[in-house]
Amino acid sequence: MSESDDFKALSPQPVAPTLSKVADVARQSAPYLARLLHQHQNALDLSGESALVAQCHAEIDAVREWAKSVKSADVLGPALRRAKRRVHLILSLLDLSGAWSQGEVTKALTQLADAALQASLASVLAKRDVQGDGLFMFAFGKMGAFELNYSSDIDLAAFFDPDVFSGSSKGPQDTTIRVVRDVCALMDAQTEEGYVFRTDLRLRPDPSATPIAVSTRRAEVYYESVGQNWERMAWIKARPCAGDMAAAADFQKLLSPFVWRRHLDYWAVADVHAIKRMINAKVGDPALGEIDCDVKLGPGGIREIEFFAQTQQIILGGRDPRLRAPATLEALGALVEADVVTQVDAEALNAAYQGLRGLEHRIQMLNDAQTHTYPTSSDQRAAVAALMGYADVSDLDSALLATRMRVHSIYENLFVSDDGTVDSSGAGNLVFTGVEDDPGTLATLRSMGFSDPSRVVAAFRRWHFGHVPATRTARGQALLTNLTPRLLQAMAATGEPSTAFAHFERFFEGLNAGVHLLSMLSIEDSLLSDLVSSLAVAPRLAQTLARRPALLESLITRQAEEGFVLEPGAGFEAAMDAARRCHRDRAFLIGHGLLNGLIAAREAGGAWTDLAREMVQAMADAAERETERRFGPAPGPWTVMAMGSFGGGELTAGSDLDIIVLYDVTGDAAGTDWFTRFTQRLTTALSVPTAEGLLYEVDMRLRPSGRSGPVAVRLSSFERYQNSEAWTWEHMALTRMAYAAGDVSLADRAIDIARGAIDGRKLQPNIAADVDDMRERLRREKAPAGTWDIKLMQGGLIDIEFFAQKRLLLCGGKGAIAPNTYAALQYLAEQDQAEASDVAALQAAWTFQTSLRQVLKLALSETPSEPAFSEGLKSRLCRAVGLQRFEDVEGTLSRHYDTVMQIV
């Protein structure tokens, strides 16, 4: 994109005609420079520019000499601080007078940093009596490109060649760490004389997991295996700056194939483009018009110019060595020469870069602060305008705005796709590369609703460094980079982005691999929002999905809806694993359908129960085959009976299974051992964890005599027990008995026995009192956890179930076995055992409460309290019962509790 040639870039002007008058302006406008002038006025030669230039070179040369004539740290530290202050003052005057260009100023500042670092390293090595062969340091960023500004940190990375650097008696690694720590302390330490340079070592390989000095072997392995594209861009500006320069040059040559790839694969190119998109990719960014802009990181700022060059260098520089220039302005010139950037755009960016860097310098001259923000205070802006050589603040404001708009318009052109649209998420800054939090990104995340943006940035940075299995590969990292804006927008769309992020973080970091999942999410837009919203509402799903992310594929293929089919000849253990895999797929689909309204909450119990019955039948068949293989054929028929919620078709996510096993044989004791062994294998098949996880917890305490009775019960013993020994509560349990697996005719006989036993005692006077006593005992022993403990609350599901079961025991007859509570209430109304209005009220309460409980049991692993509900969960609860507002859900639930208690 080119614009008319009348564009006037921001441009620093000489502030006064003579050096003495320049000093006056500096004294009046910049407190930091005023202090330096006060301290060093008599030492300055202001007779002419050449004299001041000579003095600057002399100061830097003196520091270089200190690397040769080694000084102790006690002497070197103060000397470096004084030299730095003098050089700062001289360069400021040369800068403000226009005698030196911005490039000359930054080069001299960098030369001073190099000399100071070399002198500090020599001092520390001498103090520790260590030979420095094989130990070296690289400068990155502005120092690496000779572009340091007045208050820059210096970005460094220290390396040692373990084949050359011997260190001391403590070994090369430990010695190098101690040396680098001492060097940085000498440079960083703040005294009454200030500091030399603040050092930043976070551009070394994987800084959160590596020591402050890294062996060349470890670095080479890191860059070859998980080095990221933003690190390749960082190495564009890297150069040896201290230590064994020959060893450093060899190491840099070794890394050249990593930095400058002749052929980039699709994922590397996509990753670079994604990095570009995440930096000020918002078209017409309103921040362009803000006065207190960040001239470095804000839209239209220095970083956009740097990235404009670097992203194209990293993609094209492997094939064209001309593009490998570290300095930004040199890179722009090379891009023009290679016919990648137009001359007009390059000239505009060149002028803008120099103007913005000049403004950045003058902002930092005020107080020697590492800031890049154009001040809003009228006094400070007037001071900056004076240092820029602008007579009027409004002229400076206008020039700054015009410059930033021009830069941003050229930068945006990098995002224009073939159809002419801007390839942008529209979210604003979303930068997770590098080693420090980007202010624009923190602001963007805050505007999206994230309560702790720094935590989000830290997590994404951790993922980009390959600290989780999902992003151990370069392709996984590139996919994540490309997906990040959409992922964060999906979290924001839940209404509770911080909650959504926390659940996604647990899920993502629990994955064993990630390329396949990230690829699916990149291709399927709906799948991404589906996943994020589901995790936000139901954290327990995160655990399931982290163990088996391929489950998400079932949302697309729906293959898991097919029935369970075991391969012919599969052994017992193979059958157990296969059942668990099938169950996991099917349970996920049921849960997802319930959570997203594809399965009505009132129908979910039937879906969970159908799945459980299929699993019990499959495992019973496997247990039978295994028992027959070892002990011969079954001596008679057997059946597995479902009890409790399983029998009633009212299971929820994570429910236990209540079952009993019955069998029938001829003869007094024939076959008992076979059926015991079969039952033991069945409970093993259902409840023992395998490598594929857990299927169900199994409870067999509802069999005759409970834990003290045999695990498999002979039908004749079952009949005798139910007619002569069973307690009232055991007959209550019988009302919910249903067939689950095995011989159907045997199951029918068992149900007839149960019906007869109930019918035979329906006139006993103690039945109602027994049931009421049990309910009171349960109320004392298992108090509800709160309003949302829907099962145990007074007026909750237990009270409805007890009402139905008591009336069934009193009624008897053909319908005495009515496993489903809703159906049992209907039977009672038909038999005139309950008022029709009461039954309708109880059925309405039962439907409402079970619908809520289905969602809660899926979403949360523990009994919830209302304050813990996310907004997403509240909306799912509303949908489950057909209400618009959560307050209406709470009110209706309370009214149902009251109604149930009035009836029961």
mmCIF file of N, CA and C in Angstrom, residues 358-470:
data_model
loop_
_atom_site.group_PDB
_atom_site.id
_atom_site.type_symbol
_atom_site.label_atom_id
_atom_site.label_comp_id
_atom_site.label_asym_id
_atom_site.label_seq_id
_atom_site.Cartn_x
_atom_site.Cartn_y
_atom_site.Cartn_z
ATOM 1 N N GLY A 358 13.644 8.352 17.682
ATOM 2 C CA GLY A 358 14.054 9.633 18.249
ATOM 3 C C GLY A 358 13.119 10.072 19.361
ATOM 4 N N LEU A 359 11.810 9.882 19.155
ATOM 5 C CA LEU A 359 10.833 10.241 20.187
ATOM 6 C C LEU A 359 11.013 9.342 21.412
ATOM 7 N N GLU A 360 11.223 8.062 21.183
ATOM 8 C CA GLU A 360 11.448 7.122 22.286
ATOM 9 C C GLU A 360 12.653 7.566 23.117
ATOM 10 N N HIS A 361 13.732 7.973 22.460
ATOM 11 C CA HIS A 361 14.913 8.436 23.175
ATOM 12 C C HIS A 361 14.596 9.636 24.055
ATOM 13 N N ARG A 362 13.845 10.558 23.528
ATOM 14 C CA ARG A 362 13.569 11.783 24.280
ATOM 15 C C ARG A 362 12.616 11.536 25.441
ATOM 16 N N ILE A 363 11.704 10.601 25.282
ATOM 17 C CA ILE A 363 10.852 10.213 26.405
ATOM 18 C C ILE A 363 11.719 9.641 27.536
ATOM 19 N N GLN A 364 12.729 8.858 27.175
ATOM 20 C CA GLN A 364 13.594 8.240 28.175
ATOM 21 C C GLN A 364 14.601 9.225 28.759
ATOM 22 N N MET A 365 14.917 10.280 28.006
ATOM 23 C CA MET A 365 15.819 11.302 28.543
ATOM 24 C C MET A 365 15.222 12.016 29.748
ATOM 25 N N LEU A 366 13.891 12.021 29.862
ATOM 26 C CA LEU A 366 13.258 12.780 30.947
ATOM 27 C C LEU A 366 13.740 12.293 32.308
ATOM 28 N N ASN A 367 13.659 10.946 32.511
ATOM 29 C CA ASN A 367 13.983 10.416 33.839
ATOM 30 C C ASN A 367 14.788 9.121 33.796
ATOM 31 N N ASP A 368 15.410 8.822 32.662
ATOM 32 C CA ASP A 368 16.164 7.586 32.505
ATOM 33 C C ASP A 368 15.300 6.379 32.865
ATOM 34 N N ALA A 369 14.037 6.414 32.461
ATOM 35 C CA ALA A 369 13.103 5.329 32.757
ATOM 36 C C ALA A 369 12.910 4.482 31.504
ATOM 37 N N GLN A 370 12.766 3.177 31.725
ATOM 38 C CA GLN A 370 12.551 2.288 30.585
ATOM 39 C C GLN A 370 11.074 2.347 30.200
ATOM 40 N N THR A 371 10.691 3.406 29.561
ATOM 41 C CA THR A 371 9.305 3.601 29.152
ATOM 42 C C THR A 371 9.275 3.977 27.683
ATOM 43 N N HIS A 372 8.163 3.657 27.060
ATOM 44 C CA HIS A 372 7.977 3.974 25.645
ATOM 45 C C HIS A 372 6.650 4.697 25.437
ATOM 46 N N THR A 373 6.067 5.167 26.523
ATOM 47 C CA THR A 373 4.737 5.771 26.464
ATOM 48 C C THR A 373 4.826 7.285 26.319
ATOM 49 N N TYR A 374 4.168 7.787 25.311
ATOM 50 C CA TYR A 374 4.093 9.232 25.093
ATOM 51 C C TYR A 374 3.251 9.822 26.219
ATOM 52 N N PRO A 375 3.783 10.784 26.973
ATOM 53 C CA PRO A 375 3.090 11.247 28.183
ATOM 54 C C PRO A 375 1.806 12.018 27.867
ATOM 55 N N THR A 376 0.877 11.980 28.801
ATOM 56 C CA THR A 376 -0.374 12.744 28.673
ATOM 57 C C THR A 376 -0.282 14.076 29.395
ATOM 58 N N SER A 377 0.587 14.166 30.375
ATOM 59 C CA SER A 377 0.751 15.418 31.102
ATOM 60 C C SER A 377 1.187 16.523 30.141
ATOM 61 N N SER A 378 0.520 17.659 30.219
ATOM 62 C CA SER A 378 0.830 18.769 29.307
ATOM 63 C C SER A 378 2.271 19.256 29.520
ATOM 64 N N ASP A 379 2.732 19.281 30.776
ATOM 65 C CA ASP A 379 4.100 19.735 31.050
ATOM 66 C C ASP A 379 5.118 18.766 30.437
ATOM 67 N N GLN A 380 4.894 17.478 30.629
ATOM 68 C CA GLN A 380 5.835 16.495 30.099
ATOM 69 C C GLN A 380 5.802 16.466 28.575
ATOM 70 N N ARG A 381 4.607 16.591 28.004
ATOM 71 C CA ARG A 381 4.536 16.606 26.539
ATOM 72 C C ARG A 381 5.234 17.845 25.984
ATOM 73 N N ALA A 382 5.102 18.972 26.679
ATOM 74 C CA ALA A 382 5.806 20.185 26.240
ATOM 75 C C ALA A 382 7.315 19.977 26.324
ATOM 76 N N ALA A 383 7.757 19.253 27.384
ATOM 77 C CA ALA A 383 9.192 18.974 27.517
ATOM 78 C C ALA A 383 9.681 18.083 26.385
ATOM 79 N N VAL A 384 8.887 17.058 26.045
ATOM 80 C CA VAL A 384 9.270 16.164 24.953
ATOM 81 C C VAL A 384 9.290 16.928 23.636
ATOM 82 N N ALA A 385 8.296 17.799 23.442
ATOM 83 C CA ALA A 385 8.256 18.592 22.212
ATOM 84 C C ALA A 385 9.506 19.461 22.086
ATOM 85 N N ALA A 386 9.925 20.050 23.207
ATOM 86 C CA ALA A 386 11.132 20.879 23.181
ATOM 87 C C ALA A 386 12.353 20.045 22.829
ATOM 88 N N LEU A 387 12.438 18.833 23.392
ATOM 89 C CA LEU A 387 13.566 17.960 23.090
ATOM 90 C C LEU A 387 13.530 17.444 21.661
ATOM 91 N N MET A 388 12.335 17.406 21.076
ATOM 92 C CA MET A 388 12.210 16.987 19.683
ATOM 93 C C MET A 388 12.471 18.145 18.708
ATOM 94 N N GLY A 389 12.541 19.378 19.227
ATOM 95 C CA GLY A 389 12.739 20.532 18.361
ATOM 96 C C GLY A 389 11.449 21.052 17.755
ATOM 97 N N TYR A 390 10.296 20.690 18.364
ATOM 98 C CA TYR A 390 8.997 21.161 17.892
ATOM 99 C C TYR A 390 8.580 22.368 18.733
ATOM 100 N N ALA A 391 8.201 23.453 18.061
ATOM 101 C CA ALA A 391 7.803 24.664 18.773
ATOM 102 C C ALA A 391 6.453 24.516 19.427
ATOM 103 N N ASP A 392 5.603 23.655 18.883
ATOM 104 C CA ASP A 392 4.226 23.536 19.369
ATOM 105 C C ASP A 392 3.913 22.068 19.637
ATOM 106 N N VAL A 393 3.337 21.795 20.791
ATOM 107 C CA VAL A 393 3.000 20.412 21.146
ATOM 108 C C VAL A 393 2.016 19.825 20.149
ATOM 109 N N SER A 394 1.065 20.619 19.699
ATOM 110 C CA SER A 394 0.057 20.110 18.765
ATOM 111 C C SER A 394 0.700 19.654 17.461
ATOM 112 N N ASP A 395 1.771 20.304 17.039
ATOM 113 C CA ASP A 395 2.464 19.874 15.830
ATOM 114 C C ASP A 395 3.097 18.493 16.036
ATOM 115 N N LEU A 396 3.670 18.306 17.228
ATOM 116 C CA LEU A 396 4.256 17.005 17.538
ATOM 117 C C LEU A 396 3.161 15.932 17.594
ATOM 118 N N ASP A 397 2.032 16.241 18.238
ATOM 119 C CA ASP A 397 0.918 15.292 18.316
ATOM 120 C C ASP A 397 0.462 14.883 16.927
ATOM 121 N N SER A 398 0.315 15.861 16.044
ATOM 122 C CA SER A 398 -0.167 15.586 14.681
ATOM 123 C C SER A 398 0.833 14.735 13.915
ATOM 124 N N ALA A 399 2.122 15.064 14.047
ATOM 125 C CA ALA A 399 3.148 14.301 13.333
ATOM 126 C C ALA A 399 3.209 12.862 13.839
ATOM 127 N N LEU A 400 3.063 12.692 15.150
ATOM 128 C CA LEU A 400 3.087 11.350 15.725
ATOM 129 C C LEU A 400 1.909 10.527 15.218
ATOM 130 N N LEU A 401 0.716 11.118 15.215
ATOM 131 C CA LEU A 401 -0.467 10.402 14.749
ATOM 132 C C LEU A 401 -0.333 10.026 13.281
ATOM 133 N N ALA A 402 0.117 10.974 12.456
ATOM 134 C CA ALA A 402 0.263 10.701 11.024
ATOM 135 C C ALA A 402 1.271 9.584 10.786
ATOM 136 N N THR A 403 2.355 9.597 11.550
ATOM 137 C CA THR A 403 3.390 8.570 11.397
ATOM 138 C C THR A 403 2.858 7.196 11.775
ATOM 139 N N ARG A 404 2.183 7.124 12.897
ATOM 140 C CA ARG A 404 1.652 5.832 13.355
ATOM 141 C C ARG A 404 0.598 5.304 12.379
ATOM 142 N N MET A 405 -0.244 6.180 11.867
ATOM 143 C CA MET A 405 -1.273 5.737 10.923
ATOM 144 C C MET A 405 -0.635 5.215 9.641
ATOM 145 N N ARG A 406 0.424 5.871 9.184
ATOM 146 C CA ARG A 406 1.082 5.409 7.969
ATOM 147 C C ARG A 406 1.748 4.055 8.200
ATOM 148 N N VAL A 407 2.445 3.916 9.316
ATOM 149 C CA VAL A 407 3.076 2.636 9.632
ATOM 150 C C VAL A 407 2.035 1.535 9.706
ATOM 151 N N HIS A 408 0.941 1.809 10.405
ATOM 152 C CA HIS A 408 -0.076 0.780 10.604
ATOM 153 C C HIS A 408 -0.738 0.395 9.282
ATOM 154 N N SER A 409 -0.928 1.369 8.406
ATOM 155 C CA SER A 409 -1.563 1.055 7.120
ATOM 156 C C SER A 409 -0.655 0.155 6.278
ATOM 157 N N ILE A 410 0.649 0.401 6.326
ATOM 158 C CA ILE A 410 1.581 -0.455 5.589
ATOM 159 C C ILE A 410 1.652 -1.834 6.242
ATOM 160 N N TYR A 411 1.687 -1.847 7.553
ATOM 161 C CA TYR A 411 1.774 -3.118 8.282
ATOM 162 C C TYR A 411 0.541 -3.976 8.034
ATOM 163 N N GLU A 412 -0.643 -3.337 8.005
ATOM 164 C CA GLU A 412 -1.870 -4.084 7.760
ATOM 165 C C GLU A 412 -1.843 -4.785 6.419
ATOM 166 N N ASN A 413 -1.101 -4.238 5.472
ATOM 167 C CA ASN A 413 -1.054 -4.831 4.144
ATOM 168 C C ASN A 413 -0.516 -6.256 4.181
ATOM 169 N N LEU A 414 0.252 -6.584 5.236
ATOM 170 C CA LEU A 414 0.753 -7.952 5.376
ATOM 171 C C LEU A 414 -0.377 -8.941 5.611
ATOM 172 N N PHE A 415 -1.554 -8.471 6.001
ATOM 173 C CA PHE A 415 -2.658 -9.352 6.343
ATOM 174 C C PHE A 415 -3.714 -9.421 5.250
ATOM 175 N N VAL A 416 -3.477 -8.731 4.165
ATOM 176 C CA VAL A 416 -4.463 -8.750 3.095
ATOM 177 C C VAL A 416 -4.361 -10.062 2.342
ATOM 178 N N SER A 417 -5.479 -10.780 2.262
ATOM 179 C CA SER A 417 -5.492 -12.067 1.572
ATOM 180 C C SER A 417 -5.776 -11.867 0.093
ATOM 181 N N ASP A 418 -5.849 -12.974 -0.611
ATOM 182 C CA ASP A 418 -6.035 -12.897 -2.051
ATOM 183 C C ASP A 418 -7.334 -12.207 -2.446
ATOM 184 N N ASP A 419 -8.355 -12.293 -1.581
ATOM 185 C CA ASP A 419 -9.623 -11.665 -1.938
ATOM 186 C C ASP A 419 -9.696 -10.207 -1.491
ATOM 187 N N GLY A 420 -8.562 -9.693 -0.975
ATOM 188 C CA GLY A 420 -8.520 -8.279 -0.618
ATOM 189 C C GLY A 420 -8.988 -7.967 0.771
ATOM 190 N N THR A 421 -9.375 -8.994 1.544
ATOM 191 C CA THR A 421 -9.811 -8.748 2.912
ATOM 192 C C THR A 421 -8.638 -8.859 3.858
ATOM 193 N N VAL A 422 -8.777 -8.250 5.008
ATOM 194 C CA VAL A 422 -7.713 -8.307 6.003
ATOM 195 C C VAL A 422 -7.854 -9.576 6.816
ATOM 196 N N ASP A 423 -6.787 -10.358 6.848
ATOM 197 C CA ASP A 423 -6.765 -11.623 7.587
ATOM 198 C C ASP A 423 -6.517 -11.311 9.045
ATOM 199 N N SER A 424 -7.584 -11.126 9.800
ATOM 200 C CA SER A 424 -7.422 -10.673 11.179
ATOM 201 C C SER A 424 -8.525 -11.224 12.039
ATOM 202 N N SER A 425 -8.179 -11.559 13.238
ATOM 203 C CA SER A 425 -9.195 -11.992 14.181
ATOM 204 C C SER A 425 -10.006 -10.830 14.691
ATOM 205 N N GLY A 426 -9.495 -9.623 14.542
ATOM 206 C CA GLY A 426 -10.200 -8.443 15.045
ATOM 207 C C GLY A 426 -10.131 -8.298 16.540
ATOM 208 N N ALA A 427 -9.293 -9.070 17.187
ATOM 209 C CA ALA A 427 -9.278 -9.047 18.646
ATOM 210 C C ALA A 427 -8.333 -8.005 19.213
ATOM 211 N N GLY A 428 -7.361 -7.567 18.434
ATOM 212 C CA GLY A 428 -6.329 -6.690 18.976
ATOM 213 C C GLY A 428 -5.086 -7.497 19.283
ATOM 214 N N ASN A 429 -4.175 -6.929 20.051
ATOM 215 C CA ASN A 429 -2.934 -7.634 20.375
ATOM 216 C C ASN A 429 -3.212 -8.958 21.073
ATOM 217 N N LEU A 430 -2.613 -10.018 20.565
ATOM 218 C CA LEU A 430 -2.622 -11.313 21.234
ATOM 219 C C LEU A 430 -1.254 -11.925 21.003
ATOM 220 N N VAL A 431 -0.282 -11.443 21.746
ATOM 221 C CA VAL A 431 1.110 -11.811 21.530
ATOM 222 C C VAL A 431 1.593 -12.660 22.700
ATOM 223 N N PHE A 432 1.988 -13.893 22.408
ATOM 224 C CA PHE A 432 2.457 -14.791 23.458
ATOM 225 C C PHE A 432 3.886 -15.253 23.197
ATOM 226 N N THR A 433 4.505 -14.693 22.154
ATOM 227 C CA THR A 433 5.893 -15.014 21.884
ATOM 228 C C THR A 433 6.783 -14.167 22.778
ATOM 229 N N GLY A 434 8.077 -14.456 22.736
ATOM 230 C CA GLY A 434 8.987 -13.684 23.565
ATOM 231 C C GLY A 434 8.947 -14.129 25.004
ATOM 232 N N VAL A 435 9.474 -13.292 25.879
ATOM 233 C CA VAL A 435 9.648 -13.704 27.272
ATOM 234 C C VAL A 435 9.019 -12.741 28.268
ATOM 235 N N GLU A 436 8.399 -11.675 27.804
ATOM 236 C CA GLU A 436 7.765 -10.766 28.746
ATOM 237 C C GLU A 436 6.360 -10.436 28.279
ATOM 238 N N ASP A 437 5.512 -10.083 29.226
ATOM 239 C CA ASP A 437 4.113 -9.808 28.923
ATOM 240 C C ASP A 437 3.998 -8.567 28.044
ATOM 241 N N ASP A 438 3.262 -8.721 26.960
ATOM 242 C CA ASP A 438 3.025 -7.595 26.068
ATOM 243 C C ASP A 438 1.882 -6.752 26.631
ATOM 244 N N PRO A 439 2.090 -5.465 26.874
ATOM 245 C CA PRO A 439 1.036 -4.627 27.469
ATOM 246 C C PRO A 439 -0.250 -4.628 26.654
ATOM 247 N N GLY A 440 -0.113 -4.574 25.325
ATOM 248 C CA GLY A 440 -1.310 -4.592 24.487
ATOM 249 C C GLY A 440 -2.088 -5.879 24.624
ATOM 250 N N THR A 441 -1.378 -6.985 24.780
ATOM 251 C CA THR A 441 -2.045 -8.271 24.953
ATOM 252 C C THR A 441 -2.780 -8.334 26.283
ATOM 253 N N LEU A 442 -2.142 -7.840 27.333
ATOM 254 C CA LEU A 442 -2.819 -7.813 28.635
ATOM 255 C C LEU A 442 -4.090 -6.980 28.551
ATOM 256 N N ALA A 443 -4.020 -5.853 27.842
ATOM 257 C CA ALA A 443 -5.201 -4.996 27.693
ATOM 258 C C ALA A 443 -6.279 -5.703 26.886
ATOM 259 N N THR A 444 -5.878 -6.398 25.819
ATOM 260 C CA THR A 444 -6.851 -7.124 24.997
ATOM 261 C C THR A 444 -7.547 -8.204 25.808
ATOM 262 N N LEU A 445 -6.771 -8.980 26.560
ATOM 263 C CA LEU A 445 -7.361 -10.053 27.370
ATOM 264 C C LEU A 445 -8.274 -9.483 28.438
ATOM 265 N N ARG A 446 -7.870 -8.362 29.010
ATOM 266 C CA ARG A 446 -8.721 -7.723 30.021
ATOM 267 C C ARG A 446 -10.046 -7.287 29.396
ATOM 268 N N SER A 447 -9.975 -6.744 28.187
ATOM 269 C CA SER A 447 -11.198 -6.296 27.515
ATOM 270 C C SER A 447 -12.088 -7.465 27.128
ATOM 271 N N MET A 448 -11.491 -8.657 26.972
ATOM 272 C CA MET A 448 -12.267 -9.853 26.649
ATOM 273 C C MET A 448 -12.894 -10.476 27.887
ATOM 274 N N GLY A 449 -12.541 -9.962 29.066
ATOM 275 C CA GLY A 449 -13.160 -10.435 30.293
ATOM 276 C C GLY A 449 -12.302 -11.334 31.153
ATOM 277 N N PHE A 450 -11.040 -11.564 30.785
ATOM 278 C CA PHE A 450 -10.165 -12.411 31.604
ATOM 279 C C PHE A 450 -9.727 -11.624 32.842
ATOM 280 N N SER A 451 -9.924 -12.211 34.002
ATOM 281 C CA SER A 451 -9.638 -11.497 35.249
ATOM 282 C C SER A 451 -8.150 -11.473 35.578
ATOM 283 N N ASP A 452 -7.392 -12.444 35.064
ATOM 284 C CA ASP A 452 -5.955 -12.514 35.347
ATOM 285 C C ASP A 452 -5.204 -12.718 34.032
ATOM 286 N N PRO A 453 -5.080 -11.659 33.228
ATOM 287 C CA PRO A 453 -4.440 -11.807 31.913
ATOM 288 C C PRO A 453 -3.023 -12.360 31.981
ATOM 289 N N SER A 454 -2.279 -11.998 33.009
ATOM 290 C CA SER A 454 -0.894 -12.475 33.105
ATOM 291 C C SER A 454 -0.838 -13.991 33.219
ATOM 292 N N ARG A 455 -1.798 -14.578 33.898
ATOM 293 C CA ARG A 455 -1.837 -16.036 34.012
ATOM 294 C C ARG A 455 -2.100 -16.678 32.650
ATOM 295 N N VAL A 456 -2.979 -16.062 31.875
ATOM 296 C CA VAL A 456 -3.271 -16.583 30.532
ATOM 297 C C VAL A 456 -2.021 -16.505 29.666
ATOM 298 N N VAL A 457 -1.355 -15.351 29.704
ATOM 299 C CA VAL A 457 -0.138 -15.178 28.907
ATOM 300 C C VAL A 457 0.918 -16.200 29.319
ATOM 301 N N ALA A 458 1.081 -16.393 30.623
ATOM 302 C CA ALA A 458 2.094 -17.339 31.113
ATOM 303 C C ALA A 458 1.800 -18.755 30.630
ATOM 304 N N ALA A 459 0.527 -19.137 30.630
ATOM 305 C CA ALA A 459 0.168 -20.489 30.185
ATOM 306 C C ALA A 459 0.448 -20.670 28.697
ATOM 307 N N PHE A 460 0.028 -19.706 27.892
ATOM 308 C CA PHE A 460 0.269 -19.831 26.454
ATOM 309 C C PHE A 460 1.768 -19.826 26.155
ATOM 310 N N ARG A 461 2.513 -19.023 26.882
ATOM 311 C CA ARG A 461 3.963 -19.018 26.681
ATOM 312 C C ARG A 461 4.543 -20.389 27.050
ATOM 313 N N ARG A 462 4.044 -20.957 28.141
ATOM 314 C CA ARG A 462 4.502 -22.289 28.561
ATOM 315 C C ARG A 462 4.190 -23.333 27.474
ATOM 316 N N TRP A 463 3.021 -23.228 26.903
ATOM 317 C CA TRP A 463 2.648 -24.172 25.848
ATOM 318 C C TRP A 463 3.522 -23.975 24.608
ATOM 319 N N HIS A 464 3.785 -22.700 24.269
ATOM 320 C CA HIS A 464 4.612 -22.432 23.093
ATOM 321 C C HIS A 464 6.044 -22.933 23.276
ATOM 322 N N PHE A 465 6.498 -23.002 24.511
ATOM 323 C CA PHE A 465 7.834 -23.517 24.764
ATOM 324 C C PHE A 465 7.868 -25.048 24.760
ATOM 325 N N GLY A 466 6.744 -25.677 24.515
ATOM 326 C CA GLY A 466 6.717 -27.129 24.452
ATOM 327 C C GLY A 466 6.748 -27.804 25.789
ATOM 328 N N HIS A 467 6.249 -27.138 26.823
ATOM 329 C CA HIS A 467 6.287 -27.708 28.169
ATOM 330 C C HIS A 467 5.151 -28.681 28.434
ATOM 331 N N VAL A 468 4.276 -28.881 27.473
ATOM 332 C CA VAL A 468 3.204 -29.865 27.607
ATOM 333 C C VAL A 468 3.289 -30.800 26.403
ATOM 334 N N PRO A 469 2.856 -32.042 26.559
ATOM 335 C CA PRO A 469 2.975 -33.007 25.436
ATOM 336 C C PRO A 469 2.294 -32.529 24.159
ATOM 337 N N ALA A 470 1.206 -31.768 24.285
ATOM 338 C CA ALA A 470 0.449 -31.352 23.107
ATOM 339 C C ALA A 470 1.246 -30.457 22.176
#
